[in-house]
PDB file of C-alpha atoms in Angstrom:
ATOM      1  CA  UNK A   1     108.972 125.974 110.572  1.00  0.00           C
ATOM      2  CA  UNK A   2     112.700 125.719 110.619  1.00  0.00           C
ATOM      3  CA  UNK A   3     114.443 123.200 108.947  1.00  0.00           C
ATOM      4  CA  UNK A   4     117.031 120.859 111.132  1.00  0.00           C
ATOM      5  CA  UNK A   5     118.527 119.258 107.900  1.00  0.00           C
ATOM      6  CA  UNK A   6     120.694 120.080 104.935  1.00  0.00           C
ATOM      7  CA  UNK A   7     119.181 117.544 102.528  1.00  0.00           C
ATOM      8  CA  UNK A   8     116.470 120.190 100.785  1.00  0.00           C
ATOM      9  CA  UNK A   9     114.805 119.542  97.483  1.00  0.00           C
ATOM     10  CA  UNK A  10     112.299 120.838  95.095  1.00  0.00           C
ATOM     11  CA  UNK A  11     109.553 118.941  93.601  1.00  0.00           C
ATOM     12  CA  UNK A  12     106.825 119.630  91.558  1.00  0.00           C
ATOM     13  CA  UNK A  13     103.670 117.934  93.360  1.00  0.00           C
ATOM     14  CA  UNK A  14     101.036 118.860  90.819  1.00  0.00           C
ATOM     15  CA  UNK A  15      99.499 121.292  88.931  1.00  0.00           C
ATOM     16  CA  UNK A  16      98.027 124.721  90.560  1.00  0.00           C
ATOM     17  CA  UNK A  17      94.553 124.461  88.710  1.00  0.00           C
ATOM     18  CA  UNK A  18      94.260 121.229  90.497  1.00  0.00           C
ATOM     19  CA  UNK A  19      93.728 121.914  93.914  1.00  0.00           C
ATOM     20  CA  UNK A  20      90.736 124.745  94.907  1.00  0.00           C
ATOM     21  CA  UNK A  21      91.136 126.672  97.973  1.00  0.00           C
ATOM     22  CA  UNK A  22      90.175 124.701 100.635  1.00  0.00           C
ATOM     23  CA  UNK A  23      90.979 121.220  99.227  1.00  0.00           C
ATOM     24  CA  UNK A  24      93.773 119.277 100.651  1.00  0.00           C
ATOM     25  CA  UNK A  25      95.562 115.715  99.137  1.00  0.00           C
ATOM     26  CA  UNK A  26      97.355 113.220 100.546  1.00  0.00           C
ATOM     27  CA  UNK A  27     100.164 116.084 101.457  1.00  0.00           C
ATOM     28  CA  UNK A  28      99.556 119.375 100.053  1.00  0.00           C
ATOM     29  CA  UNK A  29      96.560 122.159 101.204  1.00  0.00           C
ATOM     30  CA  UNK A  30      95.702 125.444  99.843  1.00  0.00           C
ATOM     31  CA  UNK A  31      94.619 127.903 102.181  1.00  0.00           C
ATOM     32  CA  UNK A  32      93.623 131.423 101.579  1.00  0.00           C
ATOM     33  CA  UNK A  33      95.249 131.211  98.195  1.00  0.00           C
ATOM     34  CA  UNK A  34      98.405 130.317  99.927  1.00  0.00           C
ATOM     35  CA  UNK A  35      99.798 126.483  99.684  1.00  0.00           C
ATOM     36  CA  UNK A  36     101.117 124.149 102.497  1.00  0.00           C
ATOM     37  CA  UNK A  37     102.412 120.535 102.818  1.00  0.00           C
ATOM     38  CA  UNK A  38     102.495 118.360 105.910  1.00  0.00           C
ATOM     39  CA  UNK A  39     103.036 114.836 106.565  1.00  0.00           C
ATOM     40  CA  UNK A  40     101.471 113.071 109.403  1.00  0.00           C
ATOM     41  CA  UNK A  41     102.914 109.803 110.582  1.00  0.00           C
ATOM     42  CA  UNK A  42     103.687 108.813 107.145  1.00  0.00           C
ATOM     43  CA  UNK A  43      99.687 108.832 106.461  1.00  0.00           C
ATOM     44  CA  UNK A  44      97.293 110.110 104.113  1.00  0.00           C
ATOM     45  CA  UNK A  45      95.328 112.877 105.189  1.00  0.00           C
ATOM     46  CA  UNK A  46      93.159 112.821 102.114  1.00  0.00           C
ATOM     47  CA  UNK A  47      90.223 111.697 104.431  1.00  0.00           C
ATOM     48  CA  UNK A  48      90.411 114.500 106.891  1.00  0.00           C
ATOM     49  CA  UNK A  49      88.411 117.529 107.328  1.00  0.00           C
ATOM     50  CA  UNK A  50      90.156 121.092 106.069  1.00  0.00           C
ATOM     51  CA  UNK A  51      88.728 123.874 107.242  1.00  0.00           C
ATOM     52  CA  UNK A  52      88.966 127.746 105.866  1.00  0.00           C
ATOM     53  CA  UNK A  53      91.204 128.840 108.138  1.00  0.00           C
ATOM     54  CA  UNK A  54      94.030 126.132 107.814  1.00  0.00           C
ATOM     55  CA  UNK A  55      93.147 123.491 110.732  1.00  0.00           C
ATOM     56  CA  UNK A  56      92.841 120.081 109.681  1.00  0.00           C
ATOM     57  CA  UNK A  57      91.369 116.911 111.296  1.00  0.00           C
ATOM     58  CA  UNK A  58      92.999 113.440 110.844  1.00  0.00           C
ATOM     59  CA  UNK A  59      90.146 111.127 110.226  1.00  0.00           C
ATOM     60  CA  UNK A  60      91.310 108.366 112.776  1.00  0.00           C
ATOM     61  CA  UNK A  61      91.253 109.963 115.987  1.00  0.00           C
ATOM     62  CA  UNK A  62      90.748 113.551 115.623  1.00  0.00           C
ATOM     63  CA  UNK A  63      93.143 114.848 116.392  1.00  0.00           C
ATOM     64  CA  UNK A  64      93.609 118.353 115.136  1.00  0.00           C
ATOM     65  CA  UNK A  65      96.793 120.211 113.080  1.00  0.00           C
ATOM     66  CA  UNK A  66      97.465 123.527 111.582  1.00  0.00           C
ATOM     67  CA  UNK A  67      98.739 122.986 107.860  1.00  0.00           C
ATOM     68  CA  UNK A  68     100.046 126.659 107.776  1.00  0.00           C
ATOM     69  CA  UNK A  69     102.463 126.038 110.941  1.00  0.00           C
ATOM     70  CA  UNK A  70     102.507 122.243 111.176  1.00  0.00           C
ATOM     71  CA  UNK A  71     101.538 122.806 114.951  1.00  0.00           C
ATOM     72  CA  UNK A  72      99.440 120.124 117.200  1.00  0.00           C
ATOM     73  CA  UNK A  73      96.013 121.927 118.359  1.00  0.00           C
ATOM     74  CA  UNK A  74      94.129 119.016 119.512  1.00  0.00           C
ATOM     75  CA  UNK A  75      94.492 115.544 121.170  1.00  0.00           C
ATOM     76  CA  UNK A  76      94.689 112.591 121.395  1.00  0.00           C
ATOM     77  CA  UNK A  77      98.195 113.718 118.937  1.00  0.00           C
ATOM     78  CA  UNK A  78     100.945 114.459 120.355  1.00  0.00           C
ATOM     79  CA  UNK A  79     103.840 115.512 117.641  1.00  0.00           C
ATOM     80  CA  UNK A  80     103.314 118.647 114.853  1.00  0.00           C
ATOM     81  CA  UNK A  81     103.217 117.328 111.604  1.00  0.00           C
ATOM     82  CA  UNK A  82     105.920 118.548 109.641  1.00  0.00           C
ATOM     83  CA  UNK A  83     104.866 121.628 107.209  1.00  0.00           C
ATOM     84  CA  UNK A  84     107.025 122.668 104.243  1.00  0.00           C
ATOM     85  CA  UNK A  85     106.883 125.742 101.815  1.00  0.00           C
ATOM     86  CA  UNK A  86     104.967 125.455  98.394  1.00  0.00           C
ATOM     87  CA  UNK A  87     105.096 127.600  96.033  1.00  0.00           C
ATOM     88  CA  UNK A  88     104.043 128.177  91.733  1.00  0.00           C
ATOM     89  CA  UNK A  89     106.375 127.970  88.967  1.00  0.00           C
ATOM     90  CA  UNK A  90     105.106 127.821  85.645  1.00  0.00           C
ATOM     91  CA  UNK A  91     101.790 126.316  86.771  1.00  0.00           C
ATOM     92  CA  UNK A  92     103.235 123.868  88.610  1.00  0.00           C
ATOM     93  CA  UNK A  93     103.035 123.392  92.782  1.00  0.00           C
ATOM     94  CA  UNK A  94     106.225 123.180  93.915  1.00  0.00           C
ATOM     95  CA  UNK A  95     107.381 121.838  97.627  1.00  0.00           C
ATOM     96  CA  UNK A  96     110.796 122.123  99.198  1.00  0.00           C
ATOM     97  CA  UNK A  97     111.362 119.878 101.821  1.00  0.00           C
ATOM     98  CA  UNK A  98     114.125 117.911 103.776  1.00  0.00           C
ATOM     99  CA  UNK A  99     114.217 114.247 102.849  1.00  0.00           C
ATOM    100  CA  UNK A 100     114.909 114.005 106.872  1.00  0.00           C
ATOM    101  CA  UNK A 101     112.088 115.877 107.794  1.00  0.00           C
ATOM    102  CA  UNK A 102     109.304 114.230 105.661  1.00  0.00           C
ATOM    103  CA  UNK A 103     110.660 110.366 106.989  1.00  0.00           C
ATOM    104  CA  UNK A 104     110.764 111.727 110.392  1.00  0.00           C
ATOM    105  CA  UNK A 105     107.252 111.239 112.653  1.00  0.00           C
ATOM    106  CA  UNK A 106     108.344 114.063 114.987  1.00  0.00           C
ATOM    107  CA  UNK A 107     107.265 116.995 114.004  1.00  0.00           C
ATOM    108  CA  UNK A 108     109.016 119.436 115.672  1.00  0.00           C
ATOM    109  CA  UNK A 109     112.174 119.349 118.051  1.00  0.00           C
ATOM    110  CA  UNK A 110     111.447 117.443 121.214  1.00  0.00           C
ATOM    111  CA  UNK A 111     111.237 119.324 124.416  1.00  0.00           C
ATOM    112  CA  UNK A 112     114.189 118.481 126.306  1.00  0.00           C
ATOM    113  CA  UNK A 113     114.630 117.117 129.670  1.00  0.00           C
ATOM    114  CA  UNK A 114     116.220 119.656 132.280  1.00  0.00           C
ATOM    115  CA  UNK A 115     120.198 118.656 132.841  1.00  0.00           C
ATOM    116  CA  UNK A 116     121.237 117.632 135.700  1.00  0.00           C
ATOM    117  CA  UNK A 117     124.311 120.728 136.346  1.00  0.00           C
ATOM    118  CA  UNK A 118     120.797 123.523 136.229  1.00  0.00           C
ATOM    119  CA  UNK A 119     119.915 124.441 139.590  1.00  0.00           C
ATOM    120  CA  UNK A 120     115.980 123.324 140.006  1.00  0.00           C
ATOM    121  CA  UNK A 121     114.213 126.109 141.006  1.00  0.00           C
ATOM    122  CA  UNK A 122     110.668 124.485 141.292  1.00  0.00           C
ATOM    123  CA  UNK A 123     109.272 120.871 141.264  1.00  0.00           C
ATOM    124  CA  UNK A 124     106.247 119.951 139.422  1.00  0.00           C
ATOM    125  CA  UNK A 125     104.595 116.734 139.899  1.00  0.00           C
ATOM    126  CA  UNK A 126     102.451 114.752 137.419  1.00  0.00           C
ATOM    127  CA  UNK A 127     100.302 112.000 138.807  1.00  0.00           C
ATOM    128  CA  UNK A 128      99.813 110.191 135.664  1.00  0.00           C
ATOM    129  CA  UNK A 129     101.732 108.820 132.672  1.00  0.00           C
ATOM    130  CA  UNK A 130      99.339 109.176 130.087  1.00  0.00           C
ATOM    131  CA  UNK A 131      97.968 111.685 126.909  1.00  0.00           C
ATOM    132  CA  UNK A 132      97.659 114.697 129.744  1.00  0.00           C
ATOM    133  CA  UNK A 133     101.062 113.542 131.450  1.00  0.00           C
ATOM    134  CA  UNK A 134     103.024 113.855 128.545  1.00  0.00           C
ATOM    135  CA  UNK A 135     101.454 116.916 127.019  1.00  0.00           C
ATOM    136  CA  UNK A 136     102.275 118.864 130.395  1.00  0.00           C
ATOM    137  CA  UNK A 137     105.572 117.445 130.399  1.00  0.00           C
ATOM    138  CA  UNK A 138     106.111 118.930 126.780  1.00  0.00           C
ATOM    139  CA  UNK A 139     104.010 122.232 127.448  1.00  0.00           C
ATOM    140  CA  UNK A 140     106.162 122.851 130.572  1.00  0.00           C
ATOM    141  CA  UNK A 141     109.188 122.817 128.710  1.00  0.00           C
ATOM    142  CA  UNK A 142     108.302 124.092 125.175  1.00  0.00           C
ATOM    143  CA  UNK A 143     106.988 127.421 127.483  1.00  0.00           C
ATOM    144  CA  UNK A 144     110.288 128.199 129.361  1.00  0.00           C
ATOM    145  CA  UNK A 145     109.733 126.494 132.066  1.00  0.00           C
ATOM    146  CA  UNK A 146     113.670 125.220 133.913  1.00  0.00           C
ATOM    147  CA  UNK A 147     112.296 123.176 136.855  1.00  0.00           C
ATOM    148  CA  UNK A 148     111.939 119.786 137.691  1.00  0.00           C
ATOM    149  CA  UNK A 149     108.960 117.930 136.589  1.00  0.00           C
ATOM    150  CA  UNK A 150     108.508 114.484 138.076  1.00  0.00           C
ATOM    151  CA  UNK A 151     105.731 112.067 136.368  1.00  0.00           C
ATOM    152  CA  UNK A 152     104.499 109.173 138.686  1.00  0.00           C
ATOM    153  CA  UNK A 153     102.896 106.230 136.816  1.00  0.00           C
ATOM    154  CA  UNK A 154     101.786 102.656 137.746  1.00  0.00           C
ATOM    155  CA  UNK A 155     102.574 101.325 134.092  1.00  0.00           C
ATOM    156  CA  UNK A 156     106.324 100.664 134.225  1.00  0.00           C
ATOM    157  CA  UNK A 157     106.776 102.510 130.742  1.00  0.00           C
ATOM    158  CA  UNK A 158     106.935 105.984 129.864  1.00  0.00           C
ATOM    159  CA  UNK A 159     104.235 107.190 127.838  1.00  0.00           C
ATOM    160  CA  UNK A 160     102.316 105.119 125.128  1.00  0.00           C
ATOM    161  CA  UNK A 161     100.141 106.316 122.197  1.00  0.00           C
ATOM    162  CA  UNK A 162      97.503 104.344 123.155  1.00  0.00           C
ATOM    163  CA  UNK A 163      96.059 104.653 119.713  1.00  0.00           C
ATOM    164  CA  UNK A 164      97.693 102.355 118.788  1.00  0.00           C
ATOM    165  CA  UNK A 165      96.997  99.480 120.086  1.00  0.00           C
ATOM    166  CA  UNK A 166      94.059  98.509 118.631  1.00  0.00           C
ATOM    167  CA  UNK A 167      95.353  99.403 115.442  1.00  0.00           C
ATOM    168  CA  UNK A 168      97.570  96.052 115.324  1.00  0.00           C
ATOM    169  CA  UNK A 169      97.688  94.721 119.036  1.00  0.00           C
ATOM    170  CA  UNK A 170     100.696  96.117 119.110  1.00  0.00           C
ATOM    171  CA  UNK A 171     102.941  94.374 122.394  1.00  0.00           C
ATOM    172  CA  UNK A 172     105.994  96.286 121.803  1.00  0.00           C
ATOM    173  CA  UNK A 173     106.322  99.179 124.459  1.00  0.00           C
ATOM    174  CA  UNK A 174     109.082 100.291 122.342  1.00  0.00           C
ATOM    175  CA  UNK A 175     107.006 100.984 118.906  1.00  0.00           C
ATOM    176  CA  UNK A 176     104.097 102.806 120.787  1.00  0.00           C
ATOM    177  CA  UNK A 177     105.928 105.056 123.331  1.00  0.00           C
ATOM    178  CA  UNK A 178     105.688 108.686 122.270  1.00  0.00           C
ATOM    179  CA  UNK A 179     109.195 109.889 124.117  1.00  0.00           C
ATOM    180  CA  UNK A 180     112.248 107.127 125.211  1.00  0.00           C
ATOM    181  CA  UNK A 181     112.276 106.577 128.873  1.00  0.00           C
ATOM    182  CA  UNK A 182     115.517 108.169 129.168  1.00  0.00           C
ATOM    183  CA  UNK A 183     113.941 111.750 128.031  1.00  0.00           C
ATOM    184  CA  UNK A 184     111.572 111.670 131.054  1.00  0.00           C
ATOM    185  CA  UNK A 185     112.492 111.815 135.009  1.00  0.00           C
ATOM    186  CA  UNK A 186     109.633 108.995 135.864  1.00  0.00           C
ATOM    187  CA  UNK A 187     108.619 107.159 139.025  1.00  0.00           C
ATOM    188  CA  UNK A 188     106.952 103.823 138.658  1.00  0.00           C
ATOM    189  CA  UNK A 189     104.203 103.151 141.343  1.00  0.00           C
ATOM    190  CA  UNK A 190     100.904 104.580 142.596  1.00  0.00           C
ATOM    191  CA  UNK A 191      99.737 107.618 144.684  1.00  0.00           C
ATOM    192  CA  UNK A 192      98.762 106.331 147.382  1.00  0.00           C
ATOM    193  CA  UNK A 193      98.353 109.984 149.086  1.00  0.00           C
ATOM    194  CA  UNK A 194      98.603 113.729 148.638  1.00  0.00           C
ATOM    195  CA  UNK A 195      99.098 116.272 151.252  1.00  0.00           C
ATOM    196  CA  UNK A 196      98.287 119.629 150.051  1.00  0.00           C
ATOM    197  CA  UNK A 197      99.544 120.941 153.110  1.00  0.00           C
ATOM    198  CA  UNK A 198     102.690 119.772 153.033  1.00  0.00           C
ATOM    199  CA  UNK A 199     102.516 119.703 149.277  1.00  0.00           C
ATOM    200  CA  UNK A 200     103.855 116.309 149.195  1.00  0.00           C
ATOM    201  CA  UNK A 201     102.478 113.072 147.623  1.00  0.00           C
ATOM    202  CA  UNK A 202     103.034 109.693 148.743  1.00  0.00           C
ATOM    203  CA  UNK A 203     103.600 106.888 146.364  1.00  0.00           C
ATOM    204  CA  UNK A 204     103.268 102.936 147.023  1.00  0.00           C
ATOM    205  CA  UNK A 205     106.728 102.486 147.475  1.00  0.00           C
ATOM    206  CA  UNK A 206     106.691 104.945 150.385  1.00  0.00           C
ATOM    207  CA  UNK A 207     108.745 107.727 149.164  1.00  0.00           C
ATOM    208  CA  UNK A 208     107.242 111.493 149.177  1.00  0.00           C
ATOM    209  CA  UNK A 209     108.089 113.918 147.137  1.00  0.00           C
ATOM    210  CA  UNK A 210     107.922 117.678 147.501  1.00  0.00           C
ATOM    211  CA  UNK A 211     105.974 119.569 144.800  1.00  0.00           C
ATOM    212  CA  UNK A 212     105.420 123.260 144.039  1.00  0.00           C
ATOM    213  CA  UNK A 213     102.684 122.442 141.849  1.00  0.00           C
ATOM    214  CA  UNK A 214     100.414 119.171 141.162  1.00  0.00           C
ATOM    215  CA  UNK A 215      99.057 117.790 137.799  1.00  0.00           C
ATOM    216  CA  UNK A 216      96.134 115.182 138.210  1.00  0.00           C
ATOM    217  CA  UNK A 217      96.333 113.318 134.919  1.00  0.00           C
ATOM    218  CA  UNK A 218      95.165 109.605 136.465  1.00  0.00           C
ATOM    219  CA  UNK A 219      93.238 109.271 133.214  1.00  0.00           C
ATOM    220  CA  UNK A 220      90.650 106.267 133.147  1.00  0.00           C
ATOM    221  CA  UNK A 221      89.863 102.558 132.735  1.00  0.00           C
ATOM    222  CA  UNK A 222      88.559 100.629 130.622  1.00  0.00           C
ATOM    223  CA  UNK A 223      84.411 100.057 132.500  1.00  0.00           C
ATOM    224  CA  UNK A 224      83.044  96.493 131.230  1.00  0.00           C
ATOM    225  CA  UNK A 225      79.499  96.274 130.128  1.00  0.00           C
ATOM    226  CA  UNK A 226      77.017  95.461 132.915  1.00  0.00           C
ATOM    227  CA  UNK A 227      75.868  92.498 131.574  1.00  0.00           C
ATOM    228  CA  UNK A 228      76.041  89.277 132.187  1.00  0.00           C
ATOM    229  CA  UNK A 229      79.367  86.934 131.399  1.00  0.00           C
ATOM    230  CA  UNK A 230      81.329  89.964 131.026  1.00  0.00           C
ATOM    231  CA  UNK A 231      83.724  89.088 133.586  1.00  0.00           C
ATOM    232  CA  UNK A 232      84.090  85.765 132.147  1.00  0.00           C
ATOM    233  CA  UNK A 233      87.239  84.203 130.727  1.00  0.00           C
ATOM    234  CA  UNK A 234      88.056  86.023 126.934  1.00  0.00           C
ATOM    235  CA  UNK A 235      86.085  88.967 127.770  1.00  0.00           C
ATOM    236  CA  UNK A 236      88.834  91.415 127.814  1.00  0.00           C
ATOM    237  CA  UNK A 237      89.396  95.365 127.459  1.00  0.00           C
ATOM    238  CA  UNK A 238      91.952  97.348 125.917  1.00  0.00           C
ATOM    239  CA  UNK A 239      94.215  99.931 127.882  1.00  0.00           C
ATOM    240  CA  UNK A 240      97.591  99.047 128.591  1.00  0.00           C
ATOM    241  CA  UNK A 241     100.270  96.976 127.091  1.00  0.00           C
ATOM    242  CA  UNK A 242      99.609  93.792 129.213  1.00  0.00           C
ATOM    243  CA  UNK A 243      95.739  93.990 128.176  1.00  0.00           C
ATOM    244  CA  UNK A 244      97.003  93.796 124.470  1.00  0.00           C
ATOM    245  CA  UNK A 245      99.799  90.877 125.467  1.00  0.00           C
ATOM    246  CA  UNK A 246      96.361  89.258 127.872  1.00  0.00           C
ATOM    247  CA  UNK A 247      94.543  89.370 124.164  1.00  0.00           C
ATOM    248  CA  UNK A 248      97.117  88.263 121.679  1.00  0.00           C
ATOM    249  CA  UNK A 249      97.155  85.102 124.057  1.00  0.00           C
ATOM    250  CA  UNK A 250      93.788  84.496 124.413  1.00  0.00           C
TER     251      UNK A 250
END
């Protein structure tokens, strides 16, 4: 993977006869006789499970990562880890990395939004601000593709790692949103209808909008258990923001 910074240094991480091919530390993997580094959300990946051909699960979620390439291959993730080159000197595993780059959780350059002076050749529509929502978003554009995308949500935020929140009840939209609202062309409401005919959709503020293509990413809520005094007063579930505000106040 490229690097975006100029701040590149060489460190010696370990020795060579102390990682086997196929084990992986807290950064650095050797695959096929051929050594890697990647940093995931300033984490240990000690935990996770390497397999032989270079794809690593994290060991919270499982979400799924190629050390060779740093790339994202499975949810609920949505940034690359960043992956640096390693190499032997005298016995001794060597990394060369930008300071930047390993502080940095993003990693990879973010797909960016289309500008406003391109001529938009197609619309897609997202119904949905969630995981699926923002991995089209950044799928669409990553691929080449110039259009506009517009992402309908009823959660007045752009996308959240929901992860998170049980993690530390986190409340702060700010420190759990995966791209800033600015970076995303976002309409705050419900579908209330979708024509396929007219290949419109109809939101709860009454404005349709045209589409060339529709994404269905609703996701899902949170189902209580069945049981009785689950809908009393303290018996709570976990999706959004407010749920985790509704809990810290409890």
């Amino acid at each position: 993977m490229a690097s975006i910074a100029s701040d590149i240094k060489e460190v010696e991480v370990m020795n060579d006869s102390d990682l086997k091919d196929g084990e992986n530390t807290v950064l650095r993997s050797r695959v096929s006789n051929s050594y890697f580094c990647a940093v995931y959300l300033k984490s240990s990946m000690v935990e996770g499970v390497l397999s032989h051909d270079g794809r690593i699960v994290c060991p919270w979620h499982g979400a799924c990562f190629n050390v060779q390439t740093g790339d994202i291959e499975d949810a609920p993730g949505l940034d690359s880890l960043w992956s640096f080159a390693a190499t032997v000197k005298d016995g001794k595993i060597v990394v060369k990395a930008s300071e930047k780059e390993v502080q940095s959780k993003i990693g990879r350059i973010v797909a960016k939004p289309r500008s406003p002076k391109e001529p938009t050749k197609e619309t897609v529509v997202i119904v949905g601000g969630g995981s699926g929502g923002i991995h089209t978003t950044e799928s669409l554009r990553m691929n080449g593709y110039e259009g506009s995308i517009v992402m309908i949500s009823e959660e007045n935020y752009a996308p959240i790692d929901r992860t998170k929140l049980s993690k530390g009840l986190v409340d702060d939209v700010e420190k759990v949103q995966w791209r800033k609202p600015e970076e995303l062309k976002k309409d705050f409401g419900s579908v209330t209808k979708v024509n396929t005919s007219a290949q419109t959709v109809t939101t709860s503020a009454g404005s349709n909008i045209k589409y060339d293509h529709l994404v269905l990413a609703p996701g899902a809520k949170p189902k209580k258990i069945p049981i009785d005094g689950s809908e009393l007063e303290g018996v709570l579930t976990l999706r959004t923001i407010s749920d985790t505000k509704s809990i810290t106040s409890a």
